[in-house]
PDB file of N, CA and C in Angstrom:
ATOM      1  N   SER A   1       0.927  -1.256  -0.079  1.00  0.00           N
ATOM      2  CA  SER A   1       0.015  -0.054  -0.020  1.00  0.00           C
ATOM      3  C   SER A   1       0.890   1.188   0.016  1.00  0.00           C
ATOM      4  N   SER A   2       0.138   2.314  -0.366  1.00  0.00           N
ATOM      5  CA  SER A   2       0.943   3.637  -0.278  1.00  0.00           C
ATOM      6  C   SER A   2       1.599   4.032   1.129  1.00  0.00           C
ATOM      7  N   SER A   3       0.885   3.746   2.188  1.00  0.00           N
ATOM      8  CA  SER A   3       1.427   4.085   3.403  1.00  0.00           C
ATOM      9  C   SER A   3       2.629   3.319   3.775  1.00  0.00           C
ATOM     10  N   GLN A   4       2.524   2.117   3.351  1.00  0.00           N
ATOM     11  CA  GLN A   4       3.775   1.168   3.756  1.00  0.00           C
ATOM     12  C   GLN A   4       5.036   1.611   2.720  1.00  0.00           C
ATOM     13  N   ARG A   5       4.695   2.068   1.447  1.00  0.00           N
ATOM     14  CA  ARG A   5       5.776   2.627   0.648  1.00  0.00           C
ATOM     15  C   ARG A   5       6.331   3.842   1.360  1.00  0.00           C
ATOM     16  N   ARG A   6       5.528   4.872   1.870  1.00  0.00           N
ATOM     17  CA  ARG A   6       6.019   6.027   2.462  1.00  0.00           C
ATOM     18  C   ARG A   6       6.827   5.620   3.792  1.00  0.00           C
ATOM     19  N   ASP A   7       6.290   4.566   4.516  1.00  0.00           N
ATOM     20  CA  ASP A   7       7.126   4.212   5.696  1.00  0.00           C
ATOM     21  C   ASP A   7       8.424   3.669   5.276  1.00  0.00           C
ATOM     22  N   GLY A   8       8.458   2.823   4.349  1.00  0.00           N
ATOM     23  CA  GLY A   8       9.792   2.342   3.851  1.00  0.00           C
ATOM     24  C   GLY A   8      10.719   3.339   3.482  1.00  0.00           C
ATOM     25  N   GLU A   9      10.231   4.471   2.734  1.00  0.00           N
ATOM     26  CA  GLU A   9      11.058   5.368   2.236  1.00  0.00           C
ATOM     27  C   GLU A   9      11.479   6.321   3.310  1.00  0.00           C
ATOM     28  N   LYS A  10      10.639   6.639   4.416  1.00  0.00           N
ATOM     29  CA  LYS A  10      11.161   7.164   5.543  1.00  0.00           C
ATOM     30  C   LYS A  10      12.046   6.654   6.286  1.00  0.00           C
ATOM     31  N   GLU A  11      12.075   5.256   6.336  1.00  0.00           N
ATOM     32  CA  GLU A  11      12.949   4.482   7.125  1.00  0.00           C
ATOM     33  C   GLU A  11      14.352   4.472   6.471  1.00  0.00           C
ATOM     34  N   ARG A  12      14.434   4.406   5.056  1.00  0.00           N
ATOM     35  CA  ARG A  12      15.595   4.508   4.304  1.00  0.00           C
ATOM     36  C   ARG A  12      16.219   5.784   4.530  1.00  0.00           C
ATOM     37  N   TYR A  13      15.389   6.914   4.432  1.00  0.00           N
ATOM     38  CA  TYR A  13      15.875   8.304   4.692  1.00  0.00           C
ATOM     39  C   TYR A  13      16.528   8.414   5.984  1.00  0.00           C
ATOM     40  N   TRP A  14      15.997   7.962   7.123  1.00  0.00           N
ATOM     41  CA  TRP A  14      16.528   8.173   8.384  1.00  0.00           C
ATOM     42  C   TRP A  14      17.677   7.293   8.685  1.00  0.00           C
ATOM     43  N   GLU A  15      17.832   6.038   8.019  1.00  0.00           N
ATOM     44  CA  GLU A  15      18.953   5.176   8.127  1.00  0.00           C
ATOM     45  C   GLU A  15      20.089   5.968   7.320  1.00  0.00           C
ATOM     46  N   LYS A  16      19.813   6.689   6.358  1.00  0.00           N
ATOM     47  CA  LYS A  16      20.906   7.510   5.659  1.00  0.00           C
ATOM     48  C   LYS A  16      21.344   8.484   6.564  1.00  0.00           C
ATOM     49  N   VAL A  17      20.442   9.201   7.207  1.00  0.00           N
ATOM     50  CA  VAL A  17      20.585  10.411   8.074  1.00  0.00           C
ATOM     51  C   VAL A  17      21.538  10.025   9.281  1.00  0.00           C
ATOM     52  N   VAL A  18      21.135   8.806   9.966  1.00  0.00           N
ATOM     53  CA  VAL A  18      21.641   8.430  11.079  1.00  0.00           C
ATOM     54  C   VAL A  18      23.188   7.985  10.739  1.00  0.00           C
ATOM     55  N   GLY A  19      23.416   7.330   9.712  1.00  0.00           N
ATOM     56  CA  GLY A  19      24.607   6.943   9.250  1.00  0.00           C
ATOM     57  C   GLY A  19      25.651   8.078   8.896  1.00  0.00           C
ATOM     58  N   GLU A  20      24.852   9.046   8.198  1.00  0.00           N
ATOM     59  CA  GLU A  20      25.845  10.277   7.977  1.00  0.00           C
ATOM     60  C   GLU A  20      26.143  10.997   9.071  1.00  0.00           C
ATOM     61  N   ALA A  21      25.274  11.149   9.962  1.00  0.00           N
ATOM     62  CA  ALA A  21      25.598  11.747  11.275  1.00  0.00           C
ATOM     63  C   ALA A  21      26.636  11.115  12.059  1.00  0.00           C
ATOM     64  N   ALA A  22      26.678   9.779  12.143  1.00  0.00           N
ATOM     65  CA  ALA A  22      27.673   8.974  12.710  1.00  0.00           C
ATOM     66  C   ALA A  22      29.098   9.184  11.965  1.00  0.00           C
ATOM     67  N   ARG A  23      29.206   9.391  10.659  1.00  0.00           N
ATOM     68  CA  ARG A  23      30.423   9.460   9.928  1.00  0.00           C
ATOM     69  C   ARG A  23      30.962  11.006  10.043  1.00  0.00           C
ATOM     70  N   SER A  24      29.875  11.885  10.401  1.00  0.00           N
ATOM     71  CA  SER A  24      30.368  13.330  10.304  1.00  0.00           C
ATOM     72  C   SER A  24      31.259  13.793  11.300  1.00  0.00           C
ATOM     73  N   GLY A  25      31.380  13.077  12.463  1.00  0.00           N
ATOM     74  CA  GLY A  25      32.283  13.516  13.385  1.00  0.00           C
ATOM     75  C   GLY A  25      31.764  14.505  14.268  1.00  0.00           C
ATOM     76  N   LEU A  26      30.499  14.962  14.097  1.00  0.00           N
ATOM     77  CA  LEU A  26      29.814  16.009  14.845  1.00  0.00           C
ATOM     78  C   LEU A  26      28.874  15.469  15.965  1.00  0.00           C
ATOM     79  N   SER A  27      28.556  16.269  16.889  1.00  0.00           N
ATOM     80  CA  SER A  27      27.745  15.782  17.823  1.00  0.00           C
ATOM     81  C   SER A  27      26.305  15.709  17.157  1.00  0.00           C
ATOM     82  N   ILE A  28      25.477  14.974  17.769  1.00  0.00           N
ATOM     83  CA  ILE A  28      24.011  14.950  17.300  1.00  0.00           C
ATOM     84  C   ILE A  28      23.429  16.106  17.100  1.00  0.00           C
ATOM     85  N   ARG A  29      23.595  16.936  18.273  1.00  0.00           N
ATOM     86  CA  ARG A  29      23.098  18.158  18.318  1.00  0.00           C
ATOM     87  C   ARG A  29      23.474  19.143  17.278  1.00  0.00           C
ATOM     88  N   GLU A  30      24.818  19.094  16.967  1.00  0.00           N
ATOM     89  CA  GLU A  30      25.364  20.023  15.960  1.00  0.00           C
ATOM     90  C   GLU A  30      24.956  19.547  14.574  1.00  0.00           C
ATOM     91  N   TYR A  31      24.953  18.236  14.327  1.00  0.00           N
ATOM     92  CA  TYR A  31      24.467  17.612  13.003  1.00  0.00           C
ATOM     93  C   TYR A  31      22.948  18.061  12.671  1.00  0.00           C
ATOM     94  N   CYS A  32      22.198  17.909  13.774  1.00  0.00           N
ATOM     95  CA  CYS A  32      20.627  18.173  13.530  1.00  0.00           C
ATOM     96  C   CYS A  32      20.603  19.779  13.452  1.00  0.00           C
ATOM     97  N   ARG A  33      21.456  20.656  14.062  1.00  0.00           N
ATOM     98  CA  ARG A  33      21.428  22.014  13.843  1.00  0.00           C
ATOM     99  C   ARG A  33      21.757  22.353  12.338  1.00  0.00           C
ATOM    100  N   ARG A  34      22.770  21.841  11.784  1.00  0.00           N
ATOM    101  CA  ARG A  34      23.319  22.045  10.613  1.00  0.00           C
ATOM    102  C   ARG A  34      22.348  21.683   9.458  1.00  0.00           C
ATOM    103  N   HIS A  35      21.585  20.590   9.790  1.00  0.00           N
ATOM    104  CA  HIS A  35      20.658  19.909   8.792  1.00  0.00           C
ATOM    105  C   HIS A  35      19.246  20.200   9.040  1.00  0.00           C
ATOM    106  N   GLU A  36      19.008  21.153  10.087  1.00  0.00           N
ATOM    107  CA  GLU A  36      17.675  21.667  10.305  1.00  0.00           C
ATOM    108  C   GLU A  36      16.650  20.458  10.650  1.00  0.00           C
ATOM    109  N   LEU A  37      17.238  19.537  11.440  1.00  0.00           N
ATOM    110  CA  LEU A  37      16.496  18.424  11.829  1.00  0.00           C
ATOM    111  C   LEU A  37      16.096  18.422  13.381  1.00  0.00           C
ATOM    112  N   LYS A  38      15.149  17.895  13.758  1.00  0.00           N
ATOM    113  CA  LYS A  38      14.716  18.053  15.125  1.00  0.00           C
ATOM    114  C   LYS A  38      15.598  16.917  15.784  1.00  0.00           C
ATOM    115  N   GLU A  39      16.161  17.256  16.861  1.00  0.00           N
ATOM    116  CA  GLU A  39      17.110  16.442  17.587  1.00  0.00           C
ATOM    117  C   GLU A  39      16.177  15.348  18.146  1.00  0.00           C
ATOM    118  N   SER A  40      14.919  15.543  18.745  1.00  0.00           N
ATOM    119  CA  SER A  40      14.134  14.588  19.284  1.00  0.00           C
ATOM    120  C   SER A  40      13.553  13.486  18.241  1.00  0.00           C
ATOM    121  N   GLN A  41      13.353  14.050  17.035  1.00  0.00           N
ATOM    122  CA  GLN A  41      12.992  13.058  16.007  1.00  0.00           C
ATOM    123  C   GLN A  41      14.083  12.180  15.634  1.00  0.00           C
ATOM    124  N   PHE A  42      15.415  12.857  15.452  1.00  0.00           N
ATOM    125  CA  PHE A  42      16.630  12.016  15.223  1.00  0.00           C
ATOM    126  C   PHE A  42      16.726  10.955  16.244  1.00  0.00           C
ATOM    127  N   HIS A  43      16.609  11.253  17.428  1.00  0.00           N
ATOM    128  CA  HIS A  43      16.811  10.172  18.624  1.00  0.00           C
ATOM    129  C   HIS A  43      15.853   9.145  18.478  1.00  0.00           C
ATOM    130  N   TRP A  44      14.445   9.586  18.031  1.00  0.00           N
ATOM    131  CA  TRP A  44      13.388   8.561  17.939  1.00  0.00           C
ATOM    132  C   TRP A  44      13.678   7.666  16.908  1.00  0.00           C
ATOM    133  N   TRP A  45      14.168   8.111  15.713  1.00  0.00           N
ATOM    134  CA  TRP A  45      14.457   7.200  14.680  1.00  0.00           C
ATOM    135  C   TRP A  45      15.640   6.434  14.976  1.00  0.00           C
ATOM    136  N   GLN A  46      16.666   6.988  15.711  1.00  0.00           N
ATOM    137  CA  GLN A  46      17.963   6.179  16.026  1.00  0.00           C
ATOM    138  C   GLN A  46      17.427   4.840  16.959  1.00  0.00           C
ATOM    139  N   ARG A  47      16.572   5.238  17.877  1.00  0.00           N
ATOM    140  CA  ARG A  47      15.983   4.098  18.723  1.00  0.00           C
ATOM    141  C   ARG A  47      15.225   3.078  17.887  1.00  0.00           C
ATOM    142  N   THR A  48      14.471   3.523  17.093  1.00  0.00           N
ATOM    143  CA  THR A  48      13.583   2.865  16.296  1.00  0.00           C
ATOM    144  C   THR A  48      14.361   1.899  15.360  1.00  0.00           C
ATOM    145  N   LEU A  49      15.320   2.362  14.706  1.00  0.00           N
ATOM    146  CA  LEU A  49      16.147   1.599  13.703  1.00  0.00           C
ATOM    147  C   LEU A  49      16.869   0.665  14.586  1.00  0.00           C
ATOM    148  N   LYS A  50      17.325   1.026  15.897  1.00  0.00           N
ATOM    149  CA  LYS A  50      18.082  -0.031  16.625  1.00  0.00           C
ATOM    150  C   LYS A  50      17.250  -1.298  16.960  1.00  0.00           C
ATOM    151  N   ASP A  51      15.901  -0.725  17.255  1.00  0.00           N
ATOM    152  CA  ASP A  51      14.945  -1.821  17.967  1.00  0.00           C
ATOM    153  C   ASP A  51      14.616  -2.854  16.765  1.00  0.00           C
ATOM    154  N   ALA A  52      14.442  -2.156  15.586  1.00  0.00           N
ATOM    155  CA  ALA A  52      14.024  -3.036  14.495  1.00  0.00           C
ATOM    156  C   ALA A  52      15.112  -3.916  14.120  1.00  0.00           C
ATOM    157  N   SER A  53      16.340  -3.468  13.976  1.00  0.00           N
ATOM    158  CA  SER A  53      17.400  -4.279  13.470  1.00  0.00           C
ATOM    159  C   SER A  53      18.168  -5.233  14.628  1.00  0.00           C
ATOM    160  N   GLY A  54      17.902  -4.739  15.889  1.00  0.00           N
ATOM    161  CA  GLY A  54      18.555  -5.527  16.999  1.00  0.00           C
ATOM    162  C   GLY A  54      19.979  -5.015  17.234  1.00  0.00           C
ATOM    163  N   GLU A  55      20.350  -4.069  16.423  1.00  0.00           N
ATOM    164  CA  GLU A  55      21.850  -3.633  16.380  1.00  0.00           C
ATOM    165  C   GLU A  55      21.704  -2.091  15.935  1.00  0.00           C
ATOM    166  N   SER A  56      22.497  -1.382  16.619  1.00  0.00           N
ATOM    167  CA  SER A  56      22.401   0.075  16.494  1.00  0.00           C
ATOM    168  C   SER A  56      23.079   0.394  15.099  1.00  0.00           C
ATOM    169  N   ILE A  57      22.382   0.908  14.295  1.00  0.00           N
ATOM    170  CA  ILE A  57      22.982   1.305  13.044  1.00  0.00           C
ATOM    171  C   ILE A  57      24.082   2.477  13.147  1.00  0.00           C
ATOM    172  N   PHE A  58      23.678   3.253  14.230  1.00  0.00           N
ATOM    173  CA  PHE A  58      24.643   4.431  14.617  1.00  0.00           C
ATOM    174  C   PHE A  58      26.012   3.825  14.925  1.00  0.00           C
ATOM    175  N   ARG A  59      25.989   2.788  15.936  1.00  0.00           N
ATOM    176  CA  ARG A  59      27.130   2.163  16.291  1.00  0.00           C
ATOM    177  C   ARG A  59      27.913   1.662  15.055  1.00  0.00           C
ATOM    178  N   PHE A  60      27.128   1.040  14.285  1.00  0.00           N
ATOM    179  CA  PHE A  60      27.729   0.162  13.147  1.00  0.00           C
ATOM    180  C   PHE A  60      28.507   1.318  12.174  1.00  0.00           C
ATOM    181  N   SER A  61      27.807   2.323  12.008  1.00  0.00           N
ATOM    182  CA  SER A  61      28.282   3.411  10.897  1.00  0.00           C
ATOM    183  C   SER A  61      29.524   3.935  11.588  1.00  0.00           C
ATOM    184  N   LEU A  62      29.578   4.102  12.849  1.00  0.00           N
ATOM    185  CA  LEU A  62      30.590   4.835  13.617  1.00  0.00           C
ATOM    186  C   LEU A  62      31.766   3.939  13.437  1.00  0.00           C
ATOM    187  N   ILE A  63      31.779   2.656  13.629  1.00  0.00           N
ATOM    188  CA  ILE A  63      32.811   1.487  13.509  1.00  0.00           C
ATOM    189  C   ILE A  63      33.307   1.493  12.024  1.00  0.00           C
ATOM    190  N   ALA A  64      32.294   1.424  11.057  1.00  0.00           N
ATOM    191  CA  ALA A  64      32.650   1.255   9.664  1.00  0.00           C
ATOM    192  C   ALA A  64      33.496   2.636   9.221  1.00  0.00           C
ATOM    193  N   ALA A  65      33.278   3.814   9.798  1.00  0.00           N
ATOM    194  CA  ALA A  65      33.833   4.846   9.602  1.00  0.00           C
ATOM    195  C   ALA A  65      35.279   4.953  10.038  1.00  0.00           C
ATOM    196  N   ILE A  66      35.481   4.256  11.165  1.00  0.00           N
ATOM    197  CA  ILE A  66      36.934   4.244  11.735  1.00  0.00           C
ATOM    198  C   ILE A  66      37.648   3.175  11.113  1.00  0.00           C
ATOM    199  N   LEU A  67      37.198   2.047  10.493  1.00  0.00           N
ATOM    200  CA  LEU A  67      37.901   1.108   9.648  1.00  0.00           C
ATOM    201  C   LEU A  67      38.066   1.638   8.412  1.00  0.00           C
TER     202      LEU A  67
END
């Protein structure tokens, strides 16, 4: 359905945002300020994506950026 497609698009968007934030080297607050994102929404998606995957995409991206 169209709402499921929107939800999937939203999830992919936030996966990208959370990953980019991890690789940016900025604090979440600063990253959100520069990209005009609501910090509370960022944290909600970070938790939601972690819960959905059982692993934090944020931590994974941070580790990948170091390697």
